[in-house]
PDB file of C-alpha atoms in Angstrom:
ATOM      1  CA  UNK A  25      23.873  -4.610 -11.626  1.00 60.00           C
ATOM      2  CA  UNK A  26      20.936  -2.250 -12.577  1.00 70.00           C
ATOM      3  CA  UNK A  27      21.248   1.415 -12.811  1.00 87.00           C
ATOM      4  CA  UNK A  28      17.331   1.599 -12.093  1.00 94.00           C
ATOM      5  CA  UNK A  29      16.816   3.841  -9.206  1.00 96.00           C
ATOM      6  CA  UNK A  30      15.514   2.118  -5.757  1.00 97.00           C
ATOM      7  CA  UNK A  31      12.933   3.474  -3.521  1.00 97.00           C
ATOM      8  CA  UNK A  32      11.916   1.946  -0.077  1.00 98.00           C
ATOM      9  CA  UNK A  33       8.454   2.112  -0.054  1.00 98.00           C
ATOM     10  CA  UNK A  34       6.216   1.748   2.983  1.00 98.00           C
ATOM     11  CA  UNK A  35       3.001   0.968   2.505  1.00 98.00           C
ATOM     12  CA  UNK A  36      -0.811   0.161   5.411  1.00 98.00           C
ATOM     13  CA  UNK A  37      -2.122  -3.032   5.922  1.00 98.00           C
ATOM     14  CA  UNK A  38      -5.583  -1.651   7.472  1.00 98.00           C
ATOM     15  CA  UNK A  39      -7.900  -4.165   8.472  1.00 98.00           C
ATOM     16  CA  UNK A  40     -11.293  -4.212  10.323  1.00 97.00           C
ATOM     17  CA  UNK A  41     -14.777  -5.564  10.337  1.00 97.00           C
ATOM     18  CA  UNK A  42     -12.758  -8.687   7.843  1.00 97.00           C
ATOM     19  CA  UNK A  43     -12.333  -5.973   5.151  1.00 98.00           C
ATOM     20  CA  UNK A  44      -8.981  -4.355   4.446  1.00 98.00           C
ATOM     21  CA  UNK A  45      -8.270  -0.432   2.355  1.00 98.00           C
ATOM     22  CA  UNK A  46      -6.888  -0.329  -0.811  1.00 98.00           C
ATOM     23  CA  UNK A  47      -6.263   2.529  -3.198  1.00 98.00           C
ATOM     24  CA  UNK A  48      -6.277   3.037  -6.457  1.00 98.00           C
ATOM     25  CA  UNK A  49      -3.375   5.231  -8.385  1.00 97.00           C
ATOM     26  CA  UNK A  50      -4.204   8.610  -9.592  1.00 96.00           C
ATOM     27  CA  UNK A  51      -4.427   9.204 -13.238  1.00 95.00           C
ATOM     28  CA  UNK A  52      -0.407  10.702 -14.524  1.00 93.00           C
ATOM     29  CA  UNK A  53       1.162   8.616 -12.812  1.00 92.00           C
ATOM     30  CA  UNK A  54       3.251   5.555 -13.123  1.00 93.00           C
ATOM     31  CA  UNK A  55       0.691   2.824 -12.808  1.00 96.00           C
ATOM     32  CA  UNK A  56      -1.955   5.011 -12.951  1.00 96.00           C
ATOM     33  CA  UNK A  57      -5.590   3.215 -12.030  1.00 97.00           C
ATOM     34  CA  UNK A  58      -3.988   0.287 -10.318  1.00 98.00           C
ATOM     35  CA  UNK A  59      -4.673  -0.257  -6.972  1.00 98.00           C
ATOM     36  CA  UNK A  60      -2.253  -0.638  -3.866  1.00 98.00           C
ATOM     37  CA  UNK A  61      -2.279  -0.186  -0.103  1.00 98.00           C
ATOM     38  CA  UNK A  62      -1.613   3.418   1.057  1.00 98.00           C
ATOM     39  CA  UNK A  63       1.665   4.705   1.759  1.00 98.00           C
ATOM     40  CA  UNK A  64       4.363   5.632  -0.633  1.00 97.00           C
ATOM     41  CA  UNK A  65       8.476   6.840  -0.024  1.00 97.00           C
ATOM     42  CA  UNK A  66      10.300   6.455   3.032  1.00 98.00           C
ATOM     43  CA  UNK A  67      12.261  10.358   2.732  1.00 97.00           C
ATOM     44  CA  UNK A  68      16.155  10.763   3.755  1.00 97.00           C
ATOM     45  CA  UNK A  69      16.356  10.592   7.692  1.00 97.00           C
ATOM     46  CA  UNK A  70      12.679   9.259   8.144  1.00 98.00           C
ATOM     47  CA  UNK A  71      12.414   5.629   9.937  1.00 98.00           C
ATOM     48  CA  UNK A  72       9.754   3.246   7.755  1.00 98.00           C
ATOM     49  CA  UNK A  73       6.771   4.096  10.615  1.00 98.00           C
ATOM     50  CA  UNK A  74       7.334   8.082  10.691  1.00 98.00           C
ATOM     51  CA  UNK A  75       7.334   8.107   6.816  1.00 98.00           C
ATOM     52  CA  UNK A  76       4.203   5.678   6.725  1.00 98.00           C
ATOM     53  CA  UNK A  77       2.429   7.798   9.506  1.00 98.00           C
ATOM     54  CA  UNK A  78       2.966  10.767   7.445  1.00 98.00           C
ATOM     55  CA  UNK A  79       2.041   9.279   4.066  1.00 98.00           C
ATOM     56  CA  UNK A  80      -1.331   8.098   5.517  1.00 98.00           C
ATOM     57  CA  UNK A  81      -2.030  11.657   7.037  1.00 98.00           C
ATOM     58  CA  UNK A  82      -1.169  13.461   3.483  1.00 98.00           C
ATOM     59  CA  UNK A  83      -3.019  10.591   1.479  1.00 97.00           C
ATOM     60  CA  UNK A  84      -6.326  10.170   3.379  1.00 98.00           C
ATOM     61  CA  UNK A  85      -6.466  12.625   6.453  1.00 98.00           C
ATOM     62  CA  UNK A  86      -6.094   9.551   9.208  1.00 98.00           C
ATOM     63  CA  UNK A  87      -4.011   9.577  12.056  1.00 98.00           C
ATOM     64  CA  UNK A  88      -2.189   5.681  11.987  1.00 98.00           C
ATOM     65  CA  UNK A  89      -0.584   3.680  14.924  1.00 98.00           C
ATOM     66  CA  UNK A  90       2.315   1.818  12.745  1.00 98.00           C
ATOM     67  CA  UNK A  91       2.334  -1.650  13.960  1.00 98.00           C
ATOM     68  CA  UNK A  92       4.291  -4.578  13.081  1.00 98.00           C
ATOM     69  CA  UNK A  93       5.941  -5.252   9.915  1.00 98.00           C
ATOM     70  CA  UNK A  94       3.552  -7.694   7.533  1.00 98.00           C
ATOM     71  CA  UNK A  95       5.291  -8.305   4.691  1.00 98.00           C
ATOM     72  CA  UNK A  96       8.086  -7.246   3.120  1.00 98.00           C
ATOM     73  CA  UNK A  97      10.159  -7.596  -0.672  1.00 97.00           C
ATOM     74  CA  UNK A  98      12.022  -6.163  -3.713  1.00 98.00           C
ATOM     75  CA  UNK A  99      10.012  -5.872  -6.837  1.00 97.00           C
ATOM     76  CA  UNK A 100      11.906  -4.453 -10.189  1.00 97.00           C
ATOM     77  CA  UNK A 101       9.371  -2.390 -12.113  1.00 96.00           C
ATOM     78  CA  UNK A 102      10.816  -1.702 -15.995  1.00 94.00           C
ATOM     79  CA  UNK A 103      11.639   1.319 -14.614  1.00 94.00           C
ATOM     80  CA  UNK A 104      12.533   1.795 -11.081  1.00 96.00           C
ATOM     81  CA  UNK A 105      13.218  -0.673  -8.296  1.00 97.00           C
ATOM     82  CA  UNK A 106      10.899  -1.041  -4.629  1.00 97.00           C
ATOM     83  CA  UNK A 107      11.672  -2.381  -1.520  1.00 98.00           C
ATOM     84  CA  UNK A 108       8.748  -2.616  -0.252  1.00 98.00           C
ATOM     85  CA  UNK A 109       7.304  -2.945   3.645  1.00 98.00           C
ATOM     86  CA  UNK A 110       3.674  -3.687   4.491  1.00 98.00           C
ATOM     87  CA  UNK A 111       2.959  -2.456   8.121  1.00 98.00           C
ATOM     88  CA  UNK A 112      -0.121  -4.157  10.514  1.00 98.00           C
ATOM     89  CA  UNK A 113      -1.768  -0.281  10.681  1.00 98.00           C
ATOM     90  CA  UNK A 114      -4.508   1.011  12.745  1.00 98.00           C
ATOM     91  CA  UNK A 115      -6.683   3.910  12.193  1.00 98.00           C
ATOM     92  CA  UNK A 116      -6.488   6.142  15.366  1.00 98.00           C
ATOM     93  CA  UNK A 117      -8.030   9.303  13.981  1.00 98.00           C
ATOM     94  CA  UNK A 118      -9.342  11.419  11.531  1.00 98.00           C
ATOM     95  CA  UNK A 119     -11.965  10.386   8.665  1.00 97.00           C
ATOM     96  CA  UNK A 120     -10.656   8.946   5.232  1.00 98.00           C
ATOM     97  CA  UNK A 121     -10.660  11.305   2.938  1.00 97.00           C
ATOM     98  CA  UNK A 122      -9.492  10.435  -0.634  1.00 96.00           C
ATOM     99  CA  UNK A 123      -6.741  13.228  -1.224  1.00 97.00           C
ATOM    100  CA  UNK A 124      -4.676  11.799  -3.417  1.00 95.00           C
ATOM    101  CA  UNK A 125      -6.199   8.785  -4.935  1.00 97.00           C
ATOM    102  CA  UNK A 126      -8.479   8.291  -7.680  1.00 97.00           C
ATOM    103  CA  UNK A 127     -10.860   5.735  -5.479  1.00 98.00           C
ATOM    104  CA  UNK A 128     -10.701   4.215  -2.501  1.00 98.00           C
ATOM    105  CA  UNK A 129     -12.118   0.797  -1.215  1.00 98.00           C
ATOM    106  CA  UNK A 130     -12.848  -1.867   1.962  1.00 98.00           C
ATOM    107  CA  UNK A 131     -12.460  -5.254   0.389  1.00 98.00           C
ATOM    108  CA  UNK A 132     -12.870  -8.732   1.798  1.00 98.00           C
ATOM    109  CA  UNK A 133      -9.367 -10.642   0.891  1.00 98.00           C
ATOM    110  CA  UNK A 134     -12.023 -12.502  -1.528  1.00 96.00           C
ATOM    111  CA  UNK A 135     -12.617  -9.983  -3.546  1.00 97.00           C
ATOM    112  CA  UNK A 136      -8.751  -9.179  -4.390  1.00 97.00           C
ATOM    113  CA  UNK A 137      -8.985 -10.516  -8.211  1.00 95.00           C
ATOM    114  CA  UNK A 138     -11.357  -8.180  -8.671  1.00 97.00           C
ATOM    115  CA  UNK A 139      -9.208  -5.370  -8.751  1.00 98.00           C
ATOM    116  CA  UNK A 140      -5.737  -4.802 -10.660  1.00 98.00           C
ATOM    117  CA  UNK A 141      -3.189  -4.403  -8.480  1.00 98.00           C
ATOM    118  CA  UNK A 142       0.362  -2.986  -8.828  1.00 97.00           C
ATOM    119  CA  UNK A 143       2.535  -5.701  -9.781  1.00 97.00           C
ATOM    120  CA  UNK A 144       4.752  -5.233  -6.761  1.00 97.00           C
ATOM    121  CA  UNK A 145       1.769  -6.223  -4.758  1.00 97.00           C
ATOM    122  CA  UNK A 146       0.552  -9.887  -5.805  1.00 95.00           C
ATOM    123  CA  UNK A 147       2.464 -11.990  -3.384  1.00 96.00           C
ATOM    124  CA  UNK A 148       1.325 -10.206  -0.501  1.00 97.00           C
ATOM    125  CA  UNK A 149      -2.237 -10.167  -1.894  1.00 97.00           C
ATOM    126  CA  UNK A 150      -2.148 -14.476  -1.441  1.00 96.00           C
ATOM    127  CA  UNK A 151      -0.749 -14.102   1.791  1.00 97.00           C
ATOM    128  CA  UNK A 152      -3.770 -11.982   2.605  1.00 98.00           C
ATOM    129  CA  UNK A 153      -5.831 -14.741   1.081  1.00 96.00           C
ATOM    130  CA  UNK A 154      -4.568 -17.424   2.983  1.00 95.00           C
ATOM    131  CA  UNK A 155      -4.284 -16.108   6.405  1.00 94.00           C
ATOM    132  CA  UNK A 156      -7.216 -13.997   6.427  1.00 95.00           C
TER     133      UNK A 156
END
């Protein structure tokens, strides 16, 4: 049994025009520069859609419509532990702003290796590539 901490994470599946968002970590943090979907920690009496709604409103200024769940697994970092659920998400309002993040990007699912994703991220990155 690990005494790593666990964290479920929620994190967008946005896709439109056959492109889909991905952002890449801020500098001082864990993973810094790698790039992941938005989203980030569900908080203590959120369901997975509020906290995702509100991570994409603090992380890049859009209003979301939470759809169904995409994807979902455990990763174990060397230091902490992620459950991690990938929503279908749509962007209902507001204009992406990159708050948080150190870049932002629309990329075909072709394009995926050429970017460095979080670990915790490279199964669902095939799926993308196979179904879309």
């Amino acid at each position: 049994m690990s005494d790593k901490k666990t964290f479920n994470i929620v994190a967008a599946f946005i896709y439109e025009n056959g492109k889909f968002l991905i952002c890449q970590r801020p500098q001082g943090k864990a993973r810094a520069l790698l790039w992941e979907f938005a989203g980030g920690k569900v908080e203590t009496g959120e369901s997975n859609e509020q906290a995702l709604a509100r991570e994409c409103l603090e992380e890049l200024a859009v209003i979301v419509e939470v759809g169904t769940l995409f994807y979902s697994h455990s990763h174990e970092y060397e230091d902490i532990i992620v459950n991690l659920f990938i929503y279908h998400t749509k962007i209902i309002g507001g204009q992406i702003q990159k708050l948080e993040h150190n870049d932002i990007r629309w990329i075909t699912p072709q394009e995926t290796d050429n970017y460095e994703f979080c670990p915790a991220d490279v199964d669902v990155l095939r799926l993308i590539k196979e179904t879309y």
